[in-house]
């Protein structure tokens, strides 16, 4: 394993791409403006990034449109597109340490997590869609024998991709992979907190032979560059990951502009249910702690509502406290660190505001509950509240930080009722030895993914990922993701 000093030296020698990437070149924002990029672990500015706005979006969309219309990518043999994507996946792995450091410095996650999860996961995703590019068959409809009706899938055109900061490169790759495999062009707006890995990715894509104009990256703010992309009359689709509130804006932008398609991967408040016949309480307690403290709790599927059967509650809480103590904050560049800094000061204060609210509303603080002492950056200690009731603010709102709410139930029906008492429906888990009960509950809980006797065990690309209810619609990952970046065409030939 690489040492803390190794990562500090490597970070000190890193160079950053801070301009926009449009039509195969790094360029300043037209206004010449930049914004300060802060390292959340030190609270210091470490570079300034091009601040793109509407005019830059226009130029990037034009570049993407030209690339799409002249067929340099959209009409390339699918197997050839696939080869370029697989080359890009290889380049991501060749630059794994650099990309892992960019993620860590930009948004505060442990570099060890970026090395084991974000970067290999991004490469795997791009490779997977590269492999898939020439494996998809179209259909001949069973019409009258006097006709030949072909149902083919066509790329949509220009896709606007807007992503959050919690897994910057990985969330982008979940969209870039299928959108490019299908032959579209992309204008990508990273979150303002975490643009660096995507700017480097664009450069690697160019090195992998993906033609100019096919993948453009425009750093900038949501209210300006993001909105301009959402309202653009020549963008065919927005693939969005982020909060439910901003997801709703994109639906409005679509209605106010060209009725572009929208897919939304939004927030969550996922229930993690421990039944009295849980097959392994130790394992479940470790999973429950990781489900909320991994990535500092900045995970859309964080298991933020832990529902525990009263019959095993006391025993389980002892185990949960022990498991919680295994998660401690530290310098994200220290390989021993399991929890880094929250992404920015404003977000840290928001998370601490939820802690205050929980104390006011009568939840019992069992662990943490404050900013980590003795650190310059935006660190919050792992926090557990017991005696949380379904009406409390921390049981209802997405906190997106390391704050766990523990709720108690007495029956299967009550567990399902509490689990579904939310506007969200992204993920859930049930721990039970009883296969019938587990299936019954998995069916009854409204969520895009339900895990049984585990929590989010792999980054398997073969399964679709996305939400029910206000967690959004449309799916990332799996072959289903290709559906949203294509549309069906019928060609009827009278014989
Ligand atoms: P956010 O919604 O604030 O921002 C997401 C993106 O939208 C950013 O690029 C931002 O610049 C842009 N944006 C913000 N305001 C905008 C506006 N008015 N118009 C256009 N664009 C705008 O979310 P965040 O704080 O970056 O990320 C956290 C959220 O993301 C959480 O709610 C989390 O659950 C969600 N998330 C969901 C998934 C999923 O797959 N379902 C995955 C990761 C994160």
Coordinates of C-alpha atoms and ligand atoms in Angstrom, one line a residue:
X1 CA 0.0 0.0 0.0
X2 CA 1.2 3.5 -0.8
X3 CA 2.1 5.7 2.2
X4 CA 0.6 9.0 3.3
X5 CA 3.9 10.7 2.2
X6 CA 3.7 9.1 -1.2
X7 CA 0.2 10.7 -1.8
X8 CA 1.3 14.1 -0.4
X9 CA 4.3 14.2 -2.7
X10 CA 2.2 13.1 -5.6
X11 CA -0.5 15.7 -4.9
X12 CA 2.2 18.4 -4.6
X13 CA 3.5 17.6 -8.1
X14 CA 0.0 17.4 -9.8
X15 CA -0.9 19.7 -12.6
X16 CA -4.6 20.6 -13.3
X17 CA -6.7 21.2 -16.4
X18 CA -8.8 24.2 -15.5
X19 CA -10.1 25.5 -18.8
X20 CA -13.2 24.3 -20.6
X21 CA -12.8 21.5 -23.2
X22 CA -14.7 22.4 -26.3
X23 CA -14.3 20.9 -29.8
X24 CA -11.1 19.1 -28.8
X25 CA -9.3 22.0 -27.2
X26 CA -8.9 23.6 -23.8
X27 CA -10.3 27.1 -23.9
X28 CA -11.0 29.9 -21.4
X29 CA -14.6 31.0 -20.7
X30 CA -15.5 33.6 -23.3
X31 CA -15.9 36.2 -20.4
X32 CA -12.4 35.2 -19.2
X33 CA -14.0 34.6 -15.8
X34 CA -12.8 31.9 -13.4
X35 CA -14.0 30.6 -10.0
X36 CA -12.0 29.5 -7.0
X37 CA -11.7 25.8 -6.5
X38 CA -11.3 24.9 -2.8
X39 CA -9.8 21.8 -1.3
X40 CA -12.4 20.8 1.4
X41 CA -9.7 19.0 3.5
X42 CA -7.7 22.2 3.9
X43 CA -10.2 25.0 3.2
X44 CA -7.6 26.5 0.8
X45 CA -8.1 27.5 -2.8
X46 CA -5.9 25.3 -4.9
X47 CA -6.7 26.5 -8.4
X48 CA -9.1 28.6 -10.4
X49 CA -11.4 27.1 -13.0
X50 CA -13.0 28.6 -16.2
X51 CA -16.5 29.9 -15.3
X52 CA -18.6 29.0 -18.3
X53 CA -21.9 30.7 -19.0
X54 CA -24.6 30.7 -21.6
X55 CA -22.3 31.8 -24.5
X56 CA -19.9 29.0 -23.8
X57 CA -22.8 26.5 -23.6
X58 CA -23.9 27.8 -27.1
X59 CA -20.4 27.1 -28.5
X60 CA -20.1 23.7 -26.9
X61 CA -23.6 22.7 -28.1
X62 CA -22.7 23.8 -31.7
X63 CA -19.6 21.7 -31.6
X64 CA -21.5 18.7 -30.3
X65 CA -24.2 19.3 -33.0
X66 CA -21.7 19.5 -35.8
X67 CA -20.0 16.4 -34.6
X68 CA -23.3 14.6 -34.5
X69 CA -24.6 15.7 -37.9
X70 CA -21.4 15.1 -39.9
X71 CA -21.3 11.5 -38.5
X72 CA -17.7 11.5 -37.4
X73 CA -18.9 9.5 -34.3
X74 CA -22.6 8.8 -34.9
X75 CA -22.0 7.0 -38.2
X76 CA -18.8 5.3 -37.2
X77 CA -19.0 1.5 -37.2
X78 CA -20.3 0.6 -33.7
X79 CA -17.4 -1.8 -33.2
X80 CA -15.0 1.1 -33.9
X81 CA -16.8 3.3 -31.4
X82 CA -16.5 0.5 -29.0
X83 CA -12.8 0.2 -29.5
X84 CA -12.3 3.9 -28.7
X85 CA -14.3 3.6 -25.6
X86 CA -12.3 0.5 -24.4
X87 CA -9.1 2.5 -25.1
X88 CA -10.5 5.3 -23.0
X89 CA -11.2 2.8 -20.2
X90 CA -7.6 1.6 -20.4
X91 CA -6.3 5.2 -20.3
X92 CA -8.4 5.8 -17.1
X93 CA -6.7 2.9 -15.5
X94 CA -3.3 4.0 -16.7
X95 CA -3.9 7.4 -15.0
X96 CA -5.7 5.9 -12.0
X97 CA -3.5 7.6 -9.3
X98 CA -3.7 11.0 -10.9
X99 CA -7.5 10.7 -11.3
X100 CA -8.0 9.4 -7.8
X101 CA -6.0 12.4 -6.4
X102 CA -8.1 14.8 -8.4
X103 CA -11.3 13.4 -6.9
X104 CA -9.8 13.5 -3.4
X105 CA -8.5 17.0 -3.6
X106 CA -11.6 18.3 -5.3
X107 CA -14.3 16.9 -3.1
X108 CA -12.6 15.5 0.0
X109 CA -13.0 11.7 -0.3
X110 CA -10.3 9.4 0.9
X111 CA -7.9 8.7 -1.9
X112 CA -7.9 5.0 -1.0
X113 CA -11.7 4.9 -1.8
X114 CA -11.1 6.8 -5.1
X115 CA -8.4 4.2 -5.9
X116 CA -10.6 1.2 -5.1
X117 CA -14.0 2.4 -6.1
X118 CA -14.4 5.6 -8.2
X119 CA -11.6 5.2 -10.7
X120 CA -11.8 1.4 -11.4
X121 CA -15.6 1.7 -11.4
X122 CA -15.4 4.5 -14.0
X123 CA -13.1 2.4 -16.2
X124 CA -15.2 -0.7 -15.9
X125 CA -18.3 1.3 -16.9
X126 CA -16.7 2.8 -20.0
X127 CA -15.3 -0.5 -21.0
X128 CA -18.6 -2.3 -20.5
X129 CA -20.4 0.1 -22.8
X130 CA -17.5 -0.1 -25.3
X131 CA -18.0 -3.9 -25.4
X132 CA -21.8 -3.4 -25.7
X133 CA -21.6 -0.9 -28.6
X134 CA -21.8 -3.6 -31.4
X135 CA -23.9 -6.2 -29.5
X136 CA -27.3 -4.7 -29.9
X137 CA -29.7 -6.0 -32.5
X138 CA -32.7 -4.2 -33.9
X139 CA -36.1 -5.8 -34.6
X140 CA -38.3 -6.8 -37.5
X141 CA -41.9 -6.6 -36.5
X142 CA -44.3 -9.6 -37.2
X143 CA -46.4 -7.7 -39.7
X144 CA -48.4 -9.0 -42.7
X145 CA -46.0 -10.9 -45.0
X146 CA -46.6 -8.2 -47.7
X147 CA -44.5 -5.7 -45.7
X148 CA -41.2 -5.5 -44.0
X149 CA -41.3 -3.3 -40.8
X150 CA -38.0 -2.6 -39.2
X151 CA -37.8 -1.1 -35.7
X152 CA -34.4 0.4 -35.2
X153 CA -32.8 2.4 -32.4
X154 CA -31.3 5.7 -33.3
X155 CA -29.1 8.0 -31.3
X156 CA -30.9 11.1 -30.0
X157 CA -28.2 13.7 -30.9
X158 CA -26.8 16.2 -28.4
X159 CA -27.0 15.1 -24.8
X160 CA -26.5 17.5 -21.9
X161 CA -25.0 15.7 -18.9
X162 CA -25.2 17.5 -15.6
X163 CA -23.7 15.7 -12.6
X164 CA -23.1 16.2 -8.8
X165 CA -19.9 16.2 -6.8
X166 CA -20.1 13.1 -4.7
X167 CA -18.7 10.6 -7.2
X168 CA -17.7 13.1 -9.9
X169 CA -16.1 10.9 -12.5
X170 CA -18.2 7.8 -11.8
X171 CA -21.5 9.6 -12.1
X172 CA -20.3 11.2 -15.4
X173 CA -19.2 7.8 -16.8
X174 CA -22.5 6.1 -16.0
X175 CA -23.9 8.6 -18.5
X176 CA -21.0 9.1 -20.9
X177 CA -20.6 5.3 -21.5
X178 CA -24.0 4.5 -22.8
X179 CA -24.6 7.9 -24.5
X180 CA -21.4 7.6 -26.5
X181 CA -21.8 3.9 -27.2
X182 CA -25.1 4.8 -28.8
X183 CA -23.5 7.4 -31.0
X184 CA -24.5 10.7 -29.4
X185 CA -22.4 13.8 -28.7
X186 CA -22.2 15.2 -25.3
X187 CA -21.9 18.6 -23.5
X188 CA -21.1 17.8 -19.9
X189 CA -21.4 20.2 -17.0
X190 CA -19.6 19.0 -13.9
X191 CA -20.6 20.2 -10.4
X192 CA -18.8 23.5 -9.6
X193 CA -17.2 21.7 -6.6
X194 CA -15.6 19.0 -8.6
X195 CA -14.7 19.8 -12.3
X196 CA -11.1 18.5 -12.4
X197 CA -11.4 14.8 -13.1
X198 CA -13.9 15.4 -16.0
X199 CA -11.7 17.9 -17.6
X200 CA -8.8 15.4 -17.5
X201 CA -11.2 12.7 -18.8
X202 CA -12.1 14.8 -21.8
X203 CA -8.4 15.0 -22.7
X204 CA -8.0 11.3 -22.3
X205 CA -11.0 10.7 -24.5
X206 CA -9.2 12.7 -27.2
X207 CA -6.1 10.6 -26.7
X208 CA -8.3 7.5 -27.1
X209 CA -9.4 8.8 -30.6
X210 CA -12.8 10.0 -29.7
X211 CA -13.2 12.8 -32.3
X212 CA -13.3 16.5 -31.5
X213 CA -16.6 17.9 -30.5
X214 CA -18.0 14.5 -29.4
X215 CA -17.3 15.1 -25.7
X216 CA -17.2 18.7 -24.5
X217 CA -16.8 19.7 -20.8
X218 CA -17.9 23.1 -19.6
X219 CA -17.2 23.9 -15.9
X220 CA -19.5 26.5 -14.4
X221 CA -22.3 27.1 -11.9
X222 CA -25.7 25.4 -12.0
X223 CA -27.8 28.6 -12.1
X224 CA -25.9 29.8 -15.2
X225 CA -24.2 27.1 -17.3
X226 CA -26.5 24.4 -16.0
X227 CA -29.6 26.3 -16.6
X228 CA -28.4 27.4 -20.1
X229 CA -27.9 23.7 -21.0
X230 CA -31.3 22.8 -19.6
X231 CA -33.1 25.6 -21.6
X232 CA -31.0 25.1 -24.8
X233 CA -33.2 24.7 -28.0
X234 CA -30.6 22.4 -29.6
X235 CA -30.0 19.9 -26.8
X236 CA -32.0 16.7 -27.3
X237 CA -31.8 15.3 -23.9
X238 CA -30.6 16.1 -20.3
X239 CA -29.2 13.3 -18.3
X240 CA -29.1 14.6 -14.8
X241 CA -27.9 13.3 -11.4
X242 CA -28.3 15.6 -8.4
X243 CA -30.9 16.8 -5.9
X244 CA -34.6 16.3 -6.4
X245 CA -35.1 20.1 -6.2
X246 CA -32.7 20.7 -9.2
X247 CA -34.2 17.7 -11.0
X248 CA -37.5 19.5 -10.9
X249 CA -35.9 22.6 -12.5
X250 CA -34.8 20.5 -15.4
X251 CA -38.3 19.3 -16.0
X252 CA -39.4 23.0 -16.1
X253 CA -36.5 23.9 -18.4
X254 CA -37.6 21.2 -20.8
X255 CA -41.2 22.5 -20.8
X256 CA -40.0 26.1 -21.3
X257 CA -37.8 25.1 -24.2
X258 CA -37.9 22.3 -26.8
X259 CA -39.5 19.4 -24.8
X260 CA -36.1 17.8 -24.6
X261 CA -36.1 14.4 -22.9
X262 CA -35.0 14.4 -19.3
X263 CA -33.7 11.5 -17.1
X264 CA -33.3 12.2 -13.4
X265 CA -31.2 10.4 -10.8
X266 CA -32.1 12.3 -7.7
X267 CA -32.0 12.2 -3.9
X268 CA -32.8 9.4 -1.4
X269 CA -33.7 8.6 2.2
X270 CA -33.1 4.9 2.0
X271 CA -34.5 2.5 4.7
X272 CA -32.2 -0.2 6.0
X273 CA -34.5 -2.7 7.8
X274 CA -33.2 -5.2 10.4
X275 CA -35.8 -7.9 11.2
X276 CA -35.7 -9.9 14.4
X277 CA -34.5 -13.0 12.4
X278 CA -31.6 -11.1 10.8
X279 CA -29.2 -13.9 9.9
X280 CA -26.1 -12.1 11.2
X281 CA -26.4 -9.1 13.5
X282 CA -22.6 -8.4 13.5
X283 CA -22.5 -8.3 9.7
X284 CA -25.7 -6.2 9.6
X285 CA -24.3 -3.7 12.1
X286 CA -21.1 -3.3 10.1
X287 CA -23.2 -2.9 6.9
X288 CA -25.4 -0.3 8.6
X289 CA -22.4 1.8 9.7
X290 CA -20.8 1.6 6.2
X291 CA -24.1 2.4 4.5
X292 CA -24.1 5.8 6.2
X293 CA -20.5 6.6 6.8
X294 CA -18.9 5.6 3.5
X295 CA -18.0 8.6 1.4
X296 CA -18.8 10.8 4.5
X297 CA -22.5 9.9 4.0
X298 CA -22.5 11.8 0.7
X299 CA -24.1 9.0 -1.2
X300 CA -27.5 9.1 -2.8
X301 CA -28.2 5.5 -1.6
X302 CA -26.9 6.2 1.9
X303 CA -28.8 4.0 4.4
X304 CA -29.8 7.0 6.4
X305 CA -32.9 5.5 8.1
X306 CA -32.0 2.4 10.0
X307 CA -35.2 0.6 11.1
X308 CA -34.6 -2.0 13.8
X309 CA -37.0 -4.6 15.2
X310 CA -37.6 -3.9 18.9
X311 CA -37.0 -7.6 19.7
X312 CA -33.2 -7.2 18.8
X313 CA -32.8 -3.5 19.2
X314 CA -30.6 -3.4 22.4
X315 CA -28.3 -6.2 21.1
X316 CA -28.1 -4.5 17.7
X317 CA -27.4 -1.0 19.0
X318 CA -24.3 -2.3 21.0
X319 CA -23.0 -3.8 17.8
X320 CA -23.8 -0.7 15.8
X321 CA -21.9 1.6 18.2
X322 CA -18.9 -0.6 17.9
X323 CA -19.1 -0.6 14.1
X324 CA -19.6 3.2 14.1
X325 CA -16.4 3.7 16.1
X326 CA -14.5 2.0 13.3
X327 CA -15.2 4.9 11.0
X328 CA -13.1 7.9 11.9
X329 CA -12.3 11.1 10.0
X330 CA -8.8 11.8 8.8
X331 CA -6.7 13.4 6.1
X332 CA -8.1 12.1 2.7
X333 CA -4.6 11.5 1.5
X334 CA -3.8 9.2 4.4
X335 CA -4.4 5.7 3.2
X336 CA -5.7 4.8 6.7
X337 CA -8.5 7.3 6.5
X338 CA -12.0 5.9 5.9
X339 CA -13.9 9.2 6.1
X340 CA -12.7 12.4 4.5
X341 CA -14.0 16.0 4.5
X342 CA -17.5 17.1 3.4
X343 CA -17.4 18.9 0.1
X344 CA -17.7 22.5 1.2
X345 CA -18.3 24.7 4.2
X346 CA -21.9 25.6 3.2
X347 CA -22.7 21.8 3.0
X348 CA -21.0 21.1 6.3
X349 CA -23.0 23.8 8.0
X350 CA -26.2 22.4 6.5
X351 CA -25.4 18.9 7.8
X352 CA -24.6 20.4 11.3
X353 CA -28.0 22.2 11.1
X354 CA -29.7 18.9 10.8
X355 CA -27.9 17.7 13.9
X356 CA -29.1 20.7 15.8
X357 CA -32.6 20.1 14.6
X358 CA -32.5 16.5 15.7
X359 CA -31.4 17.5 19.2
X360 CA -34.2 20.1 19.4
X361 CA -36.8 17.6 18.2
X362 CA -35.9 15.1 20.9
X363 CA -33.7 12.4 19.2
X364 CA -31.0 10.9 21.4
X365 CA -27.5 11.5 20.3
X366 CA -25.4 8.3 20.6
X367 CA -22.3 9.1 18.6
X368 CA -20.5 12.2 17.2
X369 CA -22.8 15.1 16.5
X370 CA -20.2 17.8 15.8
X371 CA -17.5 19.2 13.5
X372 CA -14.3 17.2 13.9
X373 CA -11.9 19.0 16.3
X374 CA -8.5 20.2 15.3
X375 CA -8.9 20.3 11.6
X376 CA -8.9 23.2 9.2
X377 CA -11.2 21.5 6.6
X378 CA -14.9 20.7 6.6
X379 CA -14.9 17.4 8.6
X380 CA -17.9 16.1 10.6
X381 CA -17.7 13.2 13.0
X382 CA -19.8 10.1 12.3
X383 CA -23.1 10.7 14.0
X384 CA -25.8 8.3 15.2
X385 CA -29.2 9.4 16.6
X386 CA -31.5 6.9 18.4
X387 CA -35.2 7.3 19.3
X388 CA -35.9 8.9 16.0
X389 CA -39.6 9.0 15.0
X390 CA -40.9 9.1 11.4
X391 CA -42.1 12.7 11.7
X392 CA -38.7 14.1 12.8
X393 CA -36.8 16.3 10.3
X394 CA -33.8 13.9 10.2
X395 CA -36.1 11.0 9.3
X396 CA -37.6 12.9 6.4
X397 CA -35.0 15.1 4.7
X398 CA -32.0 14.0 2.8
X399 CA -29.0 15.1 4.9
X400 CA -26.2 13.9 2.5
X401 CA -23.8 13.6 5.4
X402 CA -22.7 11.1 8.1
X403 CA -25.8 11.3 10.2
X404 CA -27.8 8.1 10.9
X405 CA -31.4 8.0 12.2
X406 CA -32.4 4.9 14.1
X407 CA -36.1 4.1 14.2
X408 CA -37.8 1.2 16.0
X409 CA -40.7 -1.0 14.8
X410 CA -42.7 -4.0 16.1
X411 CA -44.0 -5.8 13.0
X412 CA -43.3 -6.4 9.3
X413 CA -46.3 -4.2 8.4
X414 CA -45.0 -1.3 10.5
X415 CA -41.5 -1.6 9.0
X416 CA -42.9 -1.4 5.5
X417 CA -45.1 1.5 6.4
X418 CA -42.2 3.5 7.9
X419 CA -39.9 2.5 5.0
X420 CA -42.4 3.8 2.4
X421 CA -43.2 7.0 4.4
X422 CA -41.0 9.2 2.3
X423 CA -41.1 11.1 -0.9
X424 CA -38.0 9.2 -2.1
X425 CA -37.6 5.7 -3.5
X426 CA -34.0 5.0 -4.5
X427 CA -32.8 2.0 -2.5
X428 CA -33.6 -0.1 0.6
X429 CA -32.4 -3.3 2.3
X430 CA -34.0 -6.0 4.4
X431 CA -32.1 -8.4 6.6
X432 CA -34.2 -11.5 7.3
X433 CA -33.6 -15.3 7.4
X434 CA -37.1 -15.9 6.2
X435 CA -37.1 -16.0 2.4
X436 CA -40.8 -15.5 2.1
X437 CA -40.7 -12.5 4.4
X438 CA -37.7 -11.0 2.6
X439 CA -39.4 -11.3 -0.8
X440 CA -42.7 -10.0 0.5
X441 CA -41.0 -6.9 1.9
X442 CA -38.8 -6.4 -1.1
X443 CA -42.0 -6.2 -3.2
X444 CA -43.7 -4.0 -0.8
X445 CA -41.0 -1.4 -0.4
X446 CA -41.1 1.3 -3.2
X447 CA -37.5 1.6 -4.3
X448 CA -35.5 1.2 -7.5
X449 CA -33.1 -1.3 -5.7
X450 CA -33.8 -3.6 -2.7
X451 CA -30.9 -5.5 -1.2
X452 CA -31.5 -8.6 0.9
X453 CA -29.1 -9.5 3.6
X454 CA -26.5 -7.0 2.4
X455 CA -26.0 -3.3 1.5
X456 CA -24.9 -2.3 -1.9
X457 CA -22.4 -5.1 -2.3
X458 CA -20.8 -4.5 -5.7
X459 CA -20.5 -2.0 -8.5
X460 CA -21.9 -4.6 -10.9
X461 CA -22.6 -3.0 -14.3
X462 CA -25.2 -5.5 -15.3
X463 CA -28.0 -4.2 -13.1
X464 CA -30.0 -1.0 -13.7
X465 CA -29.8 1.7 -11.1
X466 CA -32.3 4.5 -10.5
X467 CA -35.3 5.6 -8.4
X468 CA -39.0 5.5 -7.9
X469 CA -41.1 8.4 -6.7
X470 CA -39.1 11.7 -6.3
X471 CA -35.8 9.9 -6.6
X472 CA -36.3 10.3 -10.3
X473 CA -36.8 8.2 -13.4
X474 CA -34.7 6.6 -16.1
X475 CA -32.0 4.1 -15.3
X476 CA -28.2 4.2 -15.3
X477 CA -26.0 1.1 -15.8
X478 CA -27.0 -2.1 -17.6
X479 CA -28.2 -2.4 -21.2
X480 CA -31.4 -0.6 -20.1
X481 CA -29.4 2.7 -19.9
X482 CA -28.9 2.6 -23.7
X483 CA -32.7 2.9 -24.1
X484 CA -32.8 6.4 -22.8
X485 CA -30.0 7.7 -25.2
X486 CA -31.8 6.3 -28.2
X487 CA -35.3 6.5 -29.8
X488 CA -37.2 4.0 -31.8
X489 CA -37.7 4.4 -35.5
X490 CA -40.1 2.4 -37.6
X491 CA -39.3 1.9 -41.3
X492 CA -42.2 0.2 -43.2
X493 CA -41.4 -1.2 -46.6
X494 CA -44.3 -2.4 -48.7
X495 CA -43.1 -5.4 -50.6
Ligands
LIG1 P1 -27.4 19.6 -7.0 O1 -28.7 19.2 -7.5 O2 -27.2 20.8 -6.2 O3 -26.4 19.8 -8.2 C1 -26.2 18.8 -9.2 C2 -25.8 19.5 -10.5 O4 -26.9 20.4 -10.9 C3 -24.6 20.3 -10.4 O5 -23.8 20.2 -11.6 C4 -25.1 21.7 -10.3 O6 -24.2 22.7 -10.8 C5 -26.3 21.7 -11.2 N1 -27.3 22.7 -10.8 C6 -27.5 23.2 -9.5 N2 -28.5 24.1 -9.6 C7 -28.9 24.2 -10.9 C8 -29.9 25.0 -11.6 N3 -30.7 25.9 -10.9 N4 -30.1 24.7 -12.9 C9 -29.3 23.9 -13.6 N5 -28.3 23.1 -13.0 C10 -28.2 23.3 -11.6 O7 -26.8 18.3 -6.3 P2 -25.4 18.1 -5.5 O8 -25.4 18.9 -4.3 O9 -24.3 18.4 -6.5 O10 -25.4 16.6 -5.2 C11 -26.1 16.0 -4.2 C12 -27.4 15.4 -4.7 O11 -27.2 14.5 -5.7 C13 -28.1 14.6 -3.6 O12 -29.5 15.0 -3.6 C14 -27.9 13.2 -4.0 O13 -28.9 12.3 -3.5 C15 -28.0 13.3 -5.5 N6 -27.3 12.2 -6.2 C16 -28.2 11.2 -6.7 C17 -27.6 10.1 -7.3 C18 -28.5 9.1 -8.0 O14 -27.9 8.3 -8.8 N7 -29.8 9.0 -7.7 C19 -26.2 9.9 -7.3 C20 -25.4 10.9 -6.7 C21 -26.0 12.0 -6.1

